[in-house]
PDB file of N, CA and C in Angstrom:
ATOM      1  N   UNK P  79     -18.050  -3.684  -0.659  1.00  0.00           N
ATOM      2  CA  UNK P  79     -18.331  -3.394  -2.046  1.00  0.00           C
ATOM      3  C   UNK P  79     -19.687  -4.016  -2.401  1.00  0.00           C
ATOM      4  N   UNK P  80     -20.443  -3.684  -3.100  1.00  0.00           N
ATOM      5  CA  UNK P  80     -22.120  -4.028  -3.275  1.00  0.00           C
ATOM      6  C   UNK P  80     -21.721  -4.174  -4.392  1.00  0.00           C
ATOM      7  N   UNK P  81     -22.795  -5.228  -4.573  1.00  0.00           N
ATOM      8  CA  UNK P  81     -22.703  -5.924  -5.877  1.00  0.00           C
ATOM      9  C   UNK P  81     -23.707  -5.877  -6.963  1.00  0.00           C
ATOM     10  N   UNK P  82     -24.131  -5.766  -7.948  1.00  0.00           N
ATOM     11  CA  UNK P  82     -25.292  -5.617  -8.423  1.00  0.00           C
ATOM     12  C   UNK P  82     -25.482  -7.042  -9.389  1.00  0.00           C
ATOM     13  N   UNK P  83     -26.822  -7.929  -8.821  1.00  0.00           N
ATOM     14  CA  UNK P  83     -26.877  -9.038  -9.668  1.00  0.00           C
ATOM     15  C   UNK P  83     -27.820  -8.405 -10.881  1.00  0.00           C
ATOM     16  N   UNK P  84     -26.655  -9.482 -12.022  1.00  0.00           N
ATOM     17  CA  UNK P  84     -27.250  -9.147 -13.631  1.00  0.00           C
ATOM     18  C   UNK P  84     -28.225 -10.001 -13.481  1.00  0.00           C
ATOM     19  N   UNK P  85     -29.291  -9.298 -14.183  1.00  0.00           N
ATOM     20  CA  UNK P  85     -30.445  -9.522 -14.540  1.00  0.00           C
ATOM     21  C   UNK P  85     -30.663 -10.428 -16.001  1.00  0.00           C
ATOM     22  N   UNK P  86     -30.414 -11.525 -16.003  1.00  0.00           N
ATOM     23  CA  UNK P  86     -30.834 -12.215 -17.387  1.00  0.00           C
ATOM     24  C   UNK P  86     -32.051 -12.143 -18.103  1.00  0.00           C
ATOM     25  N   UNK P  87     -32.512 -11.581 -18.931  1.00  0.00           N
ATOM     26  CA  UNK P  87     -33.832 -11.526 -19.302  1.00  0.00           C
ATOM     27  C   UNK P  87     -34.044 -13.002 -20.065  1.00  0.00           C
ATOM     28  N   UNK P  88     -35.102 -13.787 -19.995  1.00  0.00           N
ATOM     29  CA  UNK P  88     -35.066 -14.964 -20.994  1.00  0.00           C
ATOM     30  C   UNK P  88     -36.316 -14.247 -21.815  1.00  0.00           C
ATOM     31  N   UNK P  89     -35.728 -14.410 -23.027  1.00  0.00           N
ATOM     32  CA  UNK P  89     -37.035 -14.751 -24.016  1.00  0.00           C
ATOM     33  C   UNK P  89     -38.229 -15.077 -24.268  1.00  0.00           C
ATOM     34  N   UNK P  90     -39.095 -14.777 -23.843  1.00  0.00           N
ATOM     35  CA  UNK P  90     -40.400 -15.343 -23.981  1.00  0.00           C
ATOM     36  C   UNK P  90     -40.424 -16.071 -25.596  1.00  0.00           C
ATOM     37  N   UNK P  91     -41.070 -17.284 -25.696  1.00  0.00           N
ATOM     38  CA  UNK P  91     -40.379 -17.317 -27.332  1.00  0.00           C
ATOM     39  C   UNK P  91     -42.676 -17.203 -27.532  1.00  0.00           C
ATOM     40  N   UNK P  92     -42.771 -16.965 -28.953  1.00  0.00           N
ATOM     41  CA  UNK P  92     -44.361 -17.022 -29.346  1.00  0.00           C
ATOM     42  C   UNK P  92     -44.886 -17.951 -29.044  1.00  0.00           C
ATOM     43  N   UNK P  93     -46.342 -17.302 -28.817  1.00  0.00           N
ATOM     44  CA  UNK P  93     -47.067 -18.461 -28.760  1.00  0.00           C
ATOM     45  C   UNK P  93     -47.295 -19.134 -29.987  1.00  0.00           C
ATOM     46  N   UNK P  94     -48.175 -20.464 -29.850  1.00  0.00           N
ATOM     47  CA  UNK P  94     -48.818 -20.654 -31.066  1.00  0.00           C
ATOM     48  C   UNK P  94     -49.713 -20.038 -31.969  1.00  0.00           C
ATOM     49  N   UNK P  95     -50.508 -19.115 -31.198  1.00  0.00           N
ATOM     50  CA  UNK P  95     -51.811 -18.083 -31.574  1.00  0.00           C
ATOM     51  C   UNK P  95     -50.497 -17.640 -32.610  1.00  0.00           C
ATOM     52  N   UNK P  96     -49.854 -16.636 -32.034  1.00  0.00           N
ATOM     53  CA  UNK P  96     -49.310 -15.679 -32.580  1.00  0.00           C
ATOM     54  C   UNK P  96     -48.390 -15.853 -33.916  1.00  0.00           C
ATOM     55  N   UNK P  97     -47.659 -17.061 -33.853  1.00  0.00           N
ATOM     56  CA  UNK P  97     -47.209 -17.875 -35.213  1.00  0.00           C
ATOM     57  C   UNK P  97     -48.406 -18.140 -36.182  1.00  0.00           C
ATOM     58  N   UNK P  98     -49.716 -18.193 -35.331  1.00  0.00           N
ATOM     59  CA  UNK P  98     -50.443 -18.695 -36.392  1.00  0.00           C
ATOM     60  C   UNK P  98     -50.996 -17.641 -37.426  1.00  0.00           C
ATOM     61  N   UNK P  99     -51.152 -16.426 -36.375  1.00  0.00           N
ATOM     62  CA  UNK P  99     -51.778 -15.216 -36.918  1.00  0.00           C
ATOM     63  C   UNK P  99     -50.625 -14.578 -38.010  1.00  0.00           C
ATOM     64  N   UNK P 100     -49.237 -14.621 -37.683  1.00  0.00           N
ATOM     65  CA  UNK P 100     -48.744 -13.992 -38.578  1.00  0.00           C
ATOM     66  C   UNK P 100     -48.445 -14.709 -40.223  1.00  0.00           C
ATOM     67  N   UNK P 101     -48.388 -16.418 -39.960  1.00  0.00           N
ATOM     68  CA  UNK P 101     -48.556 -17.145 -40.666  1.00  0.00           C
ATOM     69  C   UNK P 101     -49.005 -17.362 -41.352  1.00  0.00           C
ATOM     70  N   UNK P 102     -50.621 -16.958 -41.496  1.00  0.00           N
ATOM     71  CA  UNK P 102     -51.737 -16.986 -42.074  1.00  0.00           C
ATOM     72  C   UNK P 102     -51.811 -15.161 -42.610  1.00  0.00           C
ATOM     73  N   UNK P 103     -51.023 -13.926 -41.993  1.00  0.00           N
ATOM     74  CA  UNK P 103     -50.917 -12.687 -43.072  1.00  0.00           C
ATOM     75  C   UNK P 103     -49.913 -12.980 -44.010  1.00  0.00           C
ATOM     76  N   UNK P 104     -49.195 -13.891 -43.635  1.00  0.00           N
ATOM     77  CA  UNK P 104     -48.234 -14.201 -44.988  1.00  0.00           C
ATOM     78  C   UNK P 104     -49.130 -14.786 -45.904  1.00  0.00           C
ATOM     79  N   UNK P 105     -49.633 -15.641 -45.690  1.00  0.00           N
ATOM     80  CA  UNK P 105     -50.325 -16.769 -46.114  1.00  0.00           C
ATOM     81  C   UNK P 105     -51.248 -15.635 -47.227  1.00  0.00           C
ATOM     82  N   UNK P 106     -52.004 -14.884 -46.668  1.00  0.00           N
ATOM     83  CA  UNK P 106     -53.442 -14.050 -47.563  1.00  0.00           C
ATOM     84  C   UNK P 106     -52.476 -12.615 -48.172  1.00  0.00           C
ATOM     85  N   UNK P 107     -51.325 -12.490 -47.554  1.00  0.00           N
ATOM     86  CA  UNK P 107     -50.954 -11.152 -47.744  1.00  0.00           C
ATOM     87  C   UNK P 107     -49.679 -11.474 -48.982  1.00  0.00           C
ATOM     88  N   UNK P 108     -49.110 -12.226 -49.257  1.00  0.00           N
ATOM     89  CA  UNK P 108     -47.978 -12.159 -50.195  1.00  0.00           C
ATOM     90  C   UNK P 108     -46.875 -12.454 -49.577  1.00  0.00           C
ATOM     91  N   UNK P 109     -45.644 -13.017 -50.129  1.00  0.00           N
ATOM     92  CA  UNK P 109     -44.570 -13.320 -50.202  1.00  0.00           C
ATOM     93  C   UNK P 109     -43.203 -12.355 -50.856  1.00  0.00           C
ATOM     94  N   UNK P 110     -42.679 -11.683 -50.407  1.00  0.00           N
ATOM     95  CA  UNK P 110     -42.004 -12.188 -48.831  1.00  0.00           C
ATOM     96  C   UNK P 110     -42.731 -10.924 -48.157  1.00  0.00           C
ATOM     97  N   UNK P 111     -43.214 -10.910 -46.955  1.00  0.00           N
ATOM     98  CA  UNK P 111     -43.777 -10.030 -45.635  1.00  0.00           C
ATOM     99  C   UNK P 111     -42.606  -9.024 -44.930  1.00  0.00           C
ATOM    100  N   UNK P 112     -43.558  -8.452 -44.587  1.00  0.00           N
ATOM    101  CA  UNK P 112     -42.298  -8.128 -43.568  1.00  0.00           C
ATOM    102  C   UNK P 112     -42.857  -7.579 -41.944  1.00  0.00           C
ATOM    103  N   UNK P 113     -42.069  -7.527 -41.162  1.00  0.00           N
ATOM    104  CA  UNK P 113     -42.018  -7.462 -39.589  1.00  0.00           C
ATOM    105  C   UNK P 113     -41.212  -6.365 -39.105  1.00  0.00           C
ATOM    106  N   UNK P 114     -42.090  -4.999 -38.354  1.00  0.00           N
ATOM    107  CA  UNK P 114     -41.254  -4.274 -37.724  1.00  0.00           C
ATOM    108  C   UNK P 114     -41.649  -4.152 -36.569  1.00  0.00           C
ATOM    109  N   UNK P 115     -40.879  -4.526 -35.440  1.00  0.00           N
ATOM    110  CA  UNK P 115     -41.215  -4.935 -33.998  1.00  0.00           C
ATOM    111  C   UNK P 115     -41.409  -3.169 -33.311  1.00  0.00           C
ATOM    112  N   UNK P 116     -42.539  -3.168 -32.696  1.00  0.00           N
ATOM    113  CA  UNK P 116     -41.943  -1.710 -32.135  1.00  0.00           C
ATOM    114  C   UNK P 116     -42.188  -1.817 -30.596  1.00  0.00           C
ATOM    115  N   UNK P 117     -41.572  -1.118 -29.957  1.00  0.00           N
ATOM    116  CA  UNK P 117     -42.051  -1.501 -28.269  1.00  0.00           C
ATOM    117  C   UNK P 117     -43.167  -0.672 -28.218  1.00  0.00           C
ATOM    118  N   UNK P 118     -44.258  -0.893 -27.471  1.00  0.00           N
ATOM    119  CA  UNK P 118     -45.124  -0.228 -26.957  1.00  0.00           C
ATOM    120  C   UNK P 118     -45.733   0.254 -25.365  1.00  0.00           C
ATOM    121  N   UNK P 119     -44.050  -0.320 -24.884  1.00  0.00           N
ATOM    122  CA  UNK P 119     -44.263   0.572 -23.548  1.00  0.00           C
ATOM    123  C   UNK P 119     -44.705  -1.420 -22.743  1.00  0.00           C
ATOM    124  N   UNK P 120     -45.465  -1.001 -21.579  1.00  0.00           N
ATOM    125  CA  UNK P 120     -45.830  -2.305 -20.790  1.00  0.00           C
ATOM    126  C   UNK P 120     -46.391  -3.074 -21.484  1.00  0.00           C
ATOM    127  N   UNK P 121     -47.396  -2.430 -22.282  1.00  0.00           N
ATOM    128  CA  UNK P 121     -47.886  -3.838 -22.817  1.00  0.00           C
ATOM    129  C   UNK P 121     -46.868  -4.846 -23.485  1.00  0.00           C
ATOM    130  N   UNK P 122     -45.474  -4.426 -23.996  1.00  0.00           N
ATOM    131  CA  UNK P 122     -44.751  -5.288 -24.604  1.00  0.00           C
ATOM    132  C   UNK P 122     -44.188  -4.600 -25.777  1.00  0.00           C
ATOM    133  N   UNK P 123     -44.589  -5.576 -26.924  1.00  0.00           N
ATOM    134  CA  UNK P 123     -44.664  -4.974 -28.432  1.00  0.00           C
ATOM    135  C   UNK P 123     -45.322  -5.425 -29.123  1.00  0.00           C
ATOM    136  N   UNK P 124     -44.968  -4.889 -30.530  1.00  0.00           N
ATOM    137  CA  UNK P 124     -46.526  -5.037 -31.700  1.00  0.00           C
ATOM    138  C   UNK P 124     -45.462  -5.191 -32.974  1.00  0.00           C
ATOM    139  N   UNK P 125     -45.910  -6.151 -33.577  1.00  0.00           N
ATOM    140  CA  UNK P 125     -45.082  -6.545 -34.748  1.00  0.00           C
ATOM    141  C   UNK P 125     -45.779  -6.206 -36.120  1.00  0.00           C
ATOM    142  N   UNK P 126     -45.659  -4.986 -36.742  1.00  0.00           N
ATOM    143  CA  UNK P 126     -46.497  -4.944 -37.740  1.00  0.00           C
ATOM    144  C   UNK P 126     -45.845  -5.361 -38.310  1.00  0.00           C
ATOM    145  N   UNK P 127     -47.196  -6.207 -39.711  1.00  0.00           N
ATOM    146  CA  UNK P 127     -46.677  -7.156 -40.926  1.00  0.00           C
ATOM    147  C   UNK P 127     -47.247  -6.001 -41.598  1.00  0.00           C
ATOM    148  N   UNK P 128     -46.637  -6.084 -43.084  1.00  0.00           N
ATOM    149  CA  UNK P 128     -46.317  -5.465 -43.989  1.00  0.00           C
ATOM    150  C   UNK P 128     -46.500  -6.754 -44.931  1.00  0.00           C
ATOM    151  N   UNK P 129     -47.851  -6.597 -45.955  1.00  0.00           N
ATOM    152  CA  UNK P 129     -47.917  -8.060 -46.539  1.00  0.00           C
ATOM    153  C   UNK P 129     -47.268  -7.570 -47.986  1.00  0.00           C
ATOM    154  N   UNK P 130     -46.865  -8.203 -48.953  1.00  0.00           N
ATOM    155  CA  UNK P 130     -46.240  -7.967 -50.415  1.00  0.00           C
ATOM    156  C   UNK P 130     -47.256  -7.381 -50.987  1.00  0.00           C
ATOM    157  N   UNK P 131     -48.710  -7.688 -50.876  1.00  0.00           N
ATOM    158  CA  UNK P 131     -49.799  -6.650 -51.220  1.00  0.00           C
ATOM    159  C   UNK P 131     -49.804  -4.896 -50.609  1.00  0.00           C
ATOM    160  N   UNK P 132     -49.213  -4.834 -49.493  1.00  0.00           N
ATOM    161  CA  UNK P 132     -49.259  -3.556 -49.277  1.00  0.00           C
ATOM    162  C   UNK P 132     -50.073  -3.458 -48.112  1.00  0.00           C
ATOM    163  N   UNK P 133     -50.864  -4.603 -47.420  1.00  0.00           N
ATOM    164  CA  UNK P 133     -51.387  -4.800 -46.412  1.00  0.00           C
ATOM    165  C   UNK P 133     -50.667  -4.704 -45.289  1.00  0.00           C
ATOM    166  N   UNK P 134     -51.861  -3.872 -44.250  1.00  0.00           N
ATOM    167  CA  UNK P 134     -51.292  -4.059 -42.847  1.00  0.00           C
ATOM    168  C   UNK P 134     -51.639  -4.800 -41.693  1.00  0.00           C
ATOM    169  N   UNK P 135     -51.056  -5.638 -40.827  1.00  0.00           N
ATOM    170  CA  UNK P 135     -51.791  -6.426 -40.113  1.00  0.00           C
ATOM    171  C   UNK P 135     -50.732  -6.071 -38.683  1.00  0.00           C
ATOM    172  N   UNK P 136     -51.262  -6.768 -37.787  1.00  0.00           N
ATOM    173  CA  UNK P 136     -50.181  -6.765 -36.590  1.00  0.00           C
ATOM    174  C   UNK P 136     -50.579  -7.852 -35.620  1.00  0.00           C
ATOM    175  N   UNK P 137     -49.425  -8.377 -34.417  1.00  0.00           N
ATOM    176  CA  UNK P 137     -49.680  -8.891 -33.503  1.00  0.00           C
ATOM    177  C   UNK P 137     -48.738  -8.647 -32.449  1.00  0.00           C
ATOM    178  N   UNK P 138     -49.313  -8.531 -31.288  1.00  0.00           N
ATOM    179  CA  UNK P 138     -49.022  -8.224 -29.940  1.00  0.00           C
ATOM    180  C   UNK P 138     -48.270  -8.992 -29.525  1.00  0.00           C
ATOM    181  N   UNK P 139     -46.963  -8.816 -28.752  1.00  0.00           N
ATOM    182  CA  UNK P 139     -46.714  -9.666 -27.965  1.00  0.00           C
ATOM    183  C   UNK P 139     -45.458  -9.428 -26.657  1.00  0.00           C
ATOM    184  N   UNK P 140     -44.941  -9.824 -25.671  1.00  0.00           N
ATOM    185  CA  UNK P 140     -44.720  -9.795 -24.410  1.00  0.00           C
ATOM    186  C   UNK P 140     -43.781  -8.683 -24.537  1.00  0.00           C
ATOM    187  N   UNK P 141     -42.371  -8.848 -25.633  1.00  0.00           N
ATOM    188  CA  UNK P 141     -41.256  -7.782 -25.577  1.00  0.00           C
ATOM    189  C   UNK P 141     -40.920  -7.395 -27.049  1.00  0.00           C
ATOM    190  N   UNK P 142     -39.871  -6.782 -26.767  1.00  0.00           N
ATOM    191  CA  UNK P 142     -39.537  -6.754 -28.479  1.00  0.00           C
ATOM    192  C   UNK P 142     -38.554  -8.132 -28.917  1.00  0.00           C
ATOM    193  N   UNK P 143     -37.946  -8.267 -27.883  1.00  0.00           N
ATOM    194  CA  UNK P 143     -37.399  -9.969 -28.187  1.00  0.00           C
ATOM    195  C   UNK P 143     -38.262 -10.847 -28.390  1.00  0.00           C
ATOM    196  N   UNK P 144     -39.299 -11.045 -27.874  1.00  0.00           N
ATOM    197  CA  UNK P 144     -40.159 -11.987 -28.577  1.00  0.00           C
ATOM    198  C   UNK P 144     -40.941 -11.933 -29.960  1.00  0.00           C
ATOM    199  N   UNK P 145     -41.221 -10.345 -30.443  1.00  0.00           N
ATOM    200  CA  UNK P 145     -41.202  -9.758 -31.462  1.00  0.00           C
ATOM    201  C   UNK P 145     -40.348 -10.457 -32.498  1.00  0.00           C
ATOM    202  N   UNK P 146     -38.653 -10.010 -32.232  1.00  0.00           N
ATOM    203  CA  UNK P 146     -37.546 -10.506 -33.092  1.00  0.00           C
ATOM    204  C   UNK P 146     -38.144 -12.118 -33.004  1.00  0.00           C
ATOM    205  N   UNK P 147     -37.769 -12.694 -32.226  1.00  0.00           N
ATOM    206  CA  UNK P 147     -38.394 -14.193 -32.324  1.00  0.00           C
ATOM    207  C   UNK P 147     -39.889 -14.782 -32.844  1.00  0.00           C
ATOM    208  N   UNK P 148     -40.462 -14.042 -33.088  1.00  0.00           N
ATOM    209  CA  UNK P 148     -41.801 -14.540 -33.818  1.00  0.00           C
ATOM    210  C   UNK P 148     -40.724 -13.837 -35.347  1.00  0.00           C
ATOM    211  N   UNK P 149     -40.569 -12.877 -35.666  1.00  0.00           N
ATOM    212  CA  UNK P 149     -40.262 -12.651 -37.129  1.00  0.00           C
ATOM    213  C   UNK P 149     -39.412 -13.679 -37.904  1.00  0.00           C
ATOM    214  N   UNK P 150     -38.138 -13.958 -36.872  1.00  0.00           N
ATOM    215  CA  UNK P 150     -37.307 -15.390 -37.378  1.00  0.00           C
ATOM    216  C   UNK P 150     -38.137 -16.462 -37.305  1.00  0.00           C
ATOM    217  N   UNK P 151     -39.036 -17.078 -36.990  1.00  0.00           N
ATOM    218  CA  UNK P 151     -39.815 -18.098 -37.116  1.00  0.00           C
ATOM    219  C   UNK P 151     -40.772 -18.170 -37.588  1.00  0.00           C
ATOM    220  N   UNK P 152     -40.797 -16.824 -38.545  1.00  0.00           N
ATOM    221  CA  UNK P 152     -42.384 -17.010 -40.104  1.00  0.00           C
ATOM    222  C   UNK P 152     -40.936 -17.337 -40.896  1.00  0.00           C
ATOM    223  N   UNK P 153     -41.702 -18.377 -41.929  1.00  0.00           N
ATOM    224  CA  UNK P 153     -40.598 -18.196 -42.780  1.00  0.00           C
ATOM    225  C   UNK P 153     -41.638 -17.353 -44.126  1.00  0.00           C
ATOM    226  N   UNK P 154     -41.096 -16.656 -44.878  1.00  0.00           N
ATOM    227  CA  UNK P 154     -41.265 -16.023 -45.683  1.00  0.00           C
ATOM    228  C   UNK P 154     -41.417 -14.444 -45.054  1.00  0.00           C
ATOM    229  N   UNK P 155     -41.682 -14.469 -43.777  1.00  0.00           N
ATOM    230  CA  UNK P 155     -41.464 -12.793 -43.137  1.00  0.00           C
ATOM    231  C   UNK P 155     -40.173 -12.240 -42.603  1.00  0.00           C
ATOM    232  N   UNK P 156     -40.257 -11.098 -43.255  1.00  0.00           N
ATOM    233  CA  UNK P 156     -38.263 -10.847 -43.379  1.00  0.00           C
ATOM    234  C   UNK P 156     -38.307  -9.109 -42.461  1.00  0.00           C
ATOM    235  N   UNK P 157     -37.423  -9.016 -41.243  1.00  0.00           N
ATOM    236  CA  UNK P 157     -37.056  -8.234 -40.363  1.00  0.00           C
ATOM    237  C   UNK P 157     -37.085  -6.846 -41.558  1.00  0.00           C
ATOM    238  N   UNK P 158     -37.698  -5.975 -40.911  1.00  0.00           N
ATOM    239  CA  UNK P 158     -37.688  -4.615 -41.252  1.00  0.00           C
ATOM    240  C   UNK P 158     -38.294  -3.168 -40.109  1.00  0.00           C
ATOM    241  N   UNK P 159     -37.553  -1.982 -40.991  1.00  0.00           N
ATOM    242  CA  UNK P 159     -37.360  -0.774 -39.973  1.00  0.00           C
ATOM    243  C   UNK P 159     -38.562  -0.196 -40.939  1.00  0.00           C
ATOM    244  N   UNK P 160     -39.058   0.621 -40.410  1.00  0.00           N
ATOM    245  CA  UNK P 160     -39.881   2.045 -40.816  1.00  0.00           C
ATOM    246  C   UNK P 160     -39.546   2.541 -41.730  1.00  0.00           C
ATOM    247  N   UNK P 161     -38.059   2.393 -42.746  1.00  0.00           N
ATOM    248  CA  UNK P 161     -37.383   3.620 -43.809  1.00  0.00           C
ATOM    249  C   UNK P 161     -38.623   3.562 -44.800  1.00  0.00           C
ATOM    250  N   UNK P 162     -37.605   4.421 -45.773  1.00  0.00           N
ATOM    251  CA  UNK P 162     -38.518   4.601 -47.170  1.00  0.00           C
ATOM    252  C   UNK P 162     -39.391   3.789 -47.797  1.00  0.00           C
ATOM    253  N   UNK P 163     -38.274   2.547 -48.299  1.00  0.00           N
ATOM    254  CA  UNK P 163     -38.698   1.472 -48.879  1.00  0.00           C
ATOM    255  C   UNK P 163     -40.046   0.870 -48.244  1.00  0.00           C
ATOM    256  N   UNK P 164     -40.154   0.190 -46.511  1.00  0.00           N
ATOM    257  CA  UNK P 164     -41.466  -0.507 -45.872  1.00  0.00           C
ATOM    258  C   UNK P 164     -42.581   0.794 -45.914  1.00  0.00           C
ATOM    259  N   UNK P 165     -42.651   1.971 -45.948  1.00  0.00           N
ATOM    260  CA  UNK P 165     -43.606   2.807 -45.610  1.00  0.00           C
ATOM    261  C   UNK P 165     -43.999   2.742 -46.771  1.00  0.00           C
ATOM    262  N   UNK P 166     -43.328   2.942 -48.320  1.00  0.00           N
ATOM    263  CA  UNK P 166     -43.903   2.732 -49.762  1.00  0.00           C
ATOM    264  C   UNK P 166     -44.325   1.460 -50.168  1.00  0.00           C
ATOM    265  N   UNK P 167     -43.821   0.734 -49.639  1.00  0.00           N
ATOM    266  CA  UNK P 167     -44.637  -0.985 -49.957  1.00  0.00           C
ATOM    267  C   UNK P 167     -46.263  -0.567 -48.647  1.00  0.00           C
ATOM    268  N   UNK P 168     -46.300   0.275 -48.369  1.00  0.00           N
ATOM    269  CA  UNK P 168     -47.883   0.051 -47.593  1.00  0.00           C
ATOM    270  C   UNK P 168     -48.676   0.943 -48.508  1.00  0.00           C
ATOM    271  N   UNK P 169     -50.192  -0.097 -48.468  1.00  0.00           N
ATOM    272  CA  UNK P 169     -51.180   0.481 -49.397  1.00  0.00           C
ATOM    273  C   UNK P 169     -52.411   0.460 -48.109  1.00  0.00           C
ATOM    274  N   UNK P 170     -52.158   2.044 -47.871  1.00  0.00           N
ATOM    275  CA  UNK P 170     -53.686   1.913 -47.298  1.00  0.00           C
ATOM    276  C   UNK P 170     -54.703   2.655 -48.033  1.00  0.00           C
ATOM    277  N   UNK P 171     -56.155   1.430 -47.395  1.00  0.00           N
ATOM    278  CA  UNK P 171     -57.096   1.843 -48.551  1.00  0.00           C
ATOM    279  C   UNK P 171     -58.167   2.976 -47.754  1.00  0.00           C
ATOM    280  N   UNK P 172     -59.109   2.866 -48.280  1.00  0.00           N
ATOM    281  CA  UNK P 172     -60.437   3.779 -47.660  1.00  0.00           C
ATOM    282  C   UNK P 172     -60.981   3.179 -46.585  1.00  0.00           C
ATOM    283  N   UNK P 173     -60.858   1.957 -46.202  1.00  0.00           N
ATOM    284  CA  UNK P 173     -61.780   1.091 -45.169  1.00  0.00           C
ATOM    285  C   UNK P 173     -60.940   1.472 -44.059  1.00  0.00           C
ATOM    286  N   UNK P 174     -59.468   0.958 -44.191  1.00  0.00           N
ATOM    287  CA  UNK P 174     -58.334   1.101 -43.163  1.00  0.00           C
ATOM    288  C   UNK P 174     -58.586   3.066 -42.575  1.00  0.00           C
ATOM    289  N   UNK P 175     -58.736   3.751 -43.684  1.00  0.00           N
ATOM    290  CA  UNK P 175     -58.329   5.226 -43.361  1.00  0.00           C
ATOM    291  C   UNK P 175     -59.490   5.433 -42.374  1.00  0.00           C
ATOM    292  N   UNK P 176     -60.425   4.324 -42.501  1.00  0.00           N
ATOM    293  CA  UNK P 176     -61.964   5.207 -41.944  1.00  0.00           C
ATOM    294  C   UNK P 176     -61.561   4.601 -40.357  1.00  0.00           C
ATOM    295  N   UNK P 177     -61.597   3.582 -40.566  1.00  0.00           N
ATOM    296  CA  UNK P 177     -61.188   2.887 -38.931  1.00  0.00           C
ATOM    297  C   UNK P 177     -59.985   3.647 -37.973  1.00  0.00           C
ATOM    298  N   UNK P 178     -59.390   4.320 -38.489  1.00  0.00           N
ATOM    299  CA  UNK P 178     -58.294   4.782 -38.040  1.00  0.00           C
ATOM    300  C   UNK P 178     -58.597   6.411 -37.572  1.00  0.00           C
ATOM    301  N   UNK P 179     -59.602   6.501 -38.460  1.00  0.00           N
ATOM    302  CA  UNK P 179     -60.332   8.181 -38.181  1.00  0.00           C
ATOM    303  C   UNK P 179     -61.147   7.916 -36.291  1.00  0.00           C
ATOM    304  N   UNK P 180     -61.052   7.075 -36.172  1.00  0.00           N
ATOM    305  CA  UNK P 180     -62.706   6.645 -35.160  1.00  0.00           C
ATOM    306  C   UNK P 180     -63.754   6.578 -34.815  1.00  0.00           C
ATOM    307  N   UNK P 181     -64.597   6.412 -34.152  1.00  0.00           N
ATOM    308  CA  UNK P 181     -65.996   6.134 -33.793  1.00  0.00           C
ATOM    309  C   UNK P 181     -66.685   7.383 -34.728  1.00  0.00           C
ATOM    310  N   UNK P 182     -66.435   8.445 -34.639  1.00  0.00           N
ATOM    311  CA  UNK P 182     -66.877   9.740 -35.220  1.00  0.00           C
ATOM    312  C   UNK P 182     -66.302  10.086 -36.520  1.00  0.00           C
ATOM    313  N   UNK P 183     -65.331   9.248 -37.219  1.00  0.00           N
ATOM    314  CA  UNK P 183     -64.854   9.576 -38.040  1.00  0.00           C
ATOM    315  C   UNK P 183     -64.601  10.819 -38.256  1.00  0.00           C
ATOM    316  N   UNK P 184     -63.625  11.441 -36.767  1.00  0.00           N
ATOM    317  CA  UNK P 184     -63.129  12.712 -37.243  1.00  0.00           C
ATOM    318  C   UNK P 184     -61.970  13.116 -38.701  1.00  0.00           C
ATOM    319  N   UNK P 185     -62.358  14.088 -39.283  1.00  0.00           N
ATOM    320  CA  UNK P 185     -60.811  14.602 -40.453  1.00  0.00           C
ATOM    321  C   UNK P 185     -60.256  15.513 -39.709  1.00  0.00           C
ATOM    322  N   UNK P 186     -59.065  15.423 -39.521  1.00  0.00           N
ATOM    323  CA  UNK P 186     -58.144  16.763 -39.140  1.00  0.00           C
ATOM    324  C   UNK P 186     -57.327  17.593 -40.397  1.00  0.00           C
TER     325      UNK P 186
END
């Protein structure tokens, strides 16, 4: 009979960079924040903050568990999904729309 050994994943827990960076969008962005971890494949994941201003910021990091674990350890940044509510708390402005167009600032 073959056996298959379980694979424990441990946690990568944040770095300091990364506490600091989200720390400091709370910090400029408003109270309470918010955090939606998304996977992005190998590189890991990306935790966009969602500041009480309507700001968007993000930071990278190893999995989406470490994601969840940087969000429990801002305090004032509170776990959130994509629904209605986080997509209407985002205010993007003209600077954000242009950067996002690219180098050529294509419109589609």
């Amino acid at each position: 009979m073959l056996h298959v050994a379980e694979q424990t994943e441990k946690t990568q827990e944040p770095t300091a960079q990364q506490l600091a960076a989200a720390r400091r969008f709370v910090a400029e962005h408003g109270k309470p924040s918010q955090g939606v971890v998304e996977n992005i494949g190998r590189a890991g994941a990306r935790v966009v903050l969602v500041g009480a201003d309507g700001a968007l910021g993000d930071v990278v990091v190893p999995s989406t568990a470490t994601g969840e674990a940087l969000v429990e350890a801002v305090e004032d940044l509170e776990p959130a999904e994509w629904d209605a509510a986080t997509v209407g708390a985002v205010k993007i402005g003209p600077g954000h729309r242009h950067r996002m167009a690219g180098p050529a600032g294509r419109r589609y």
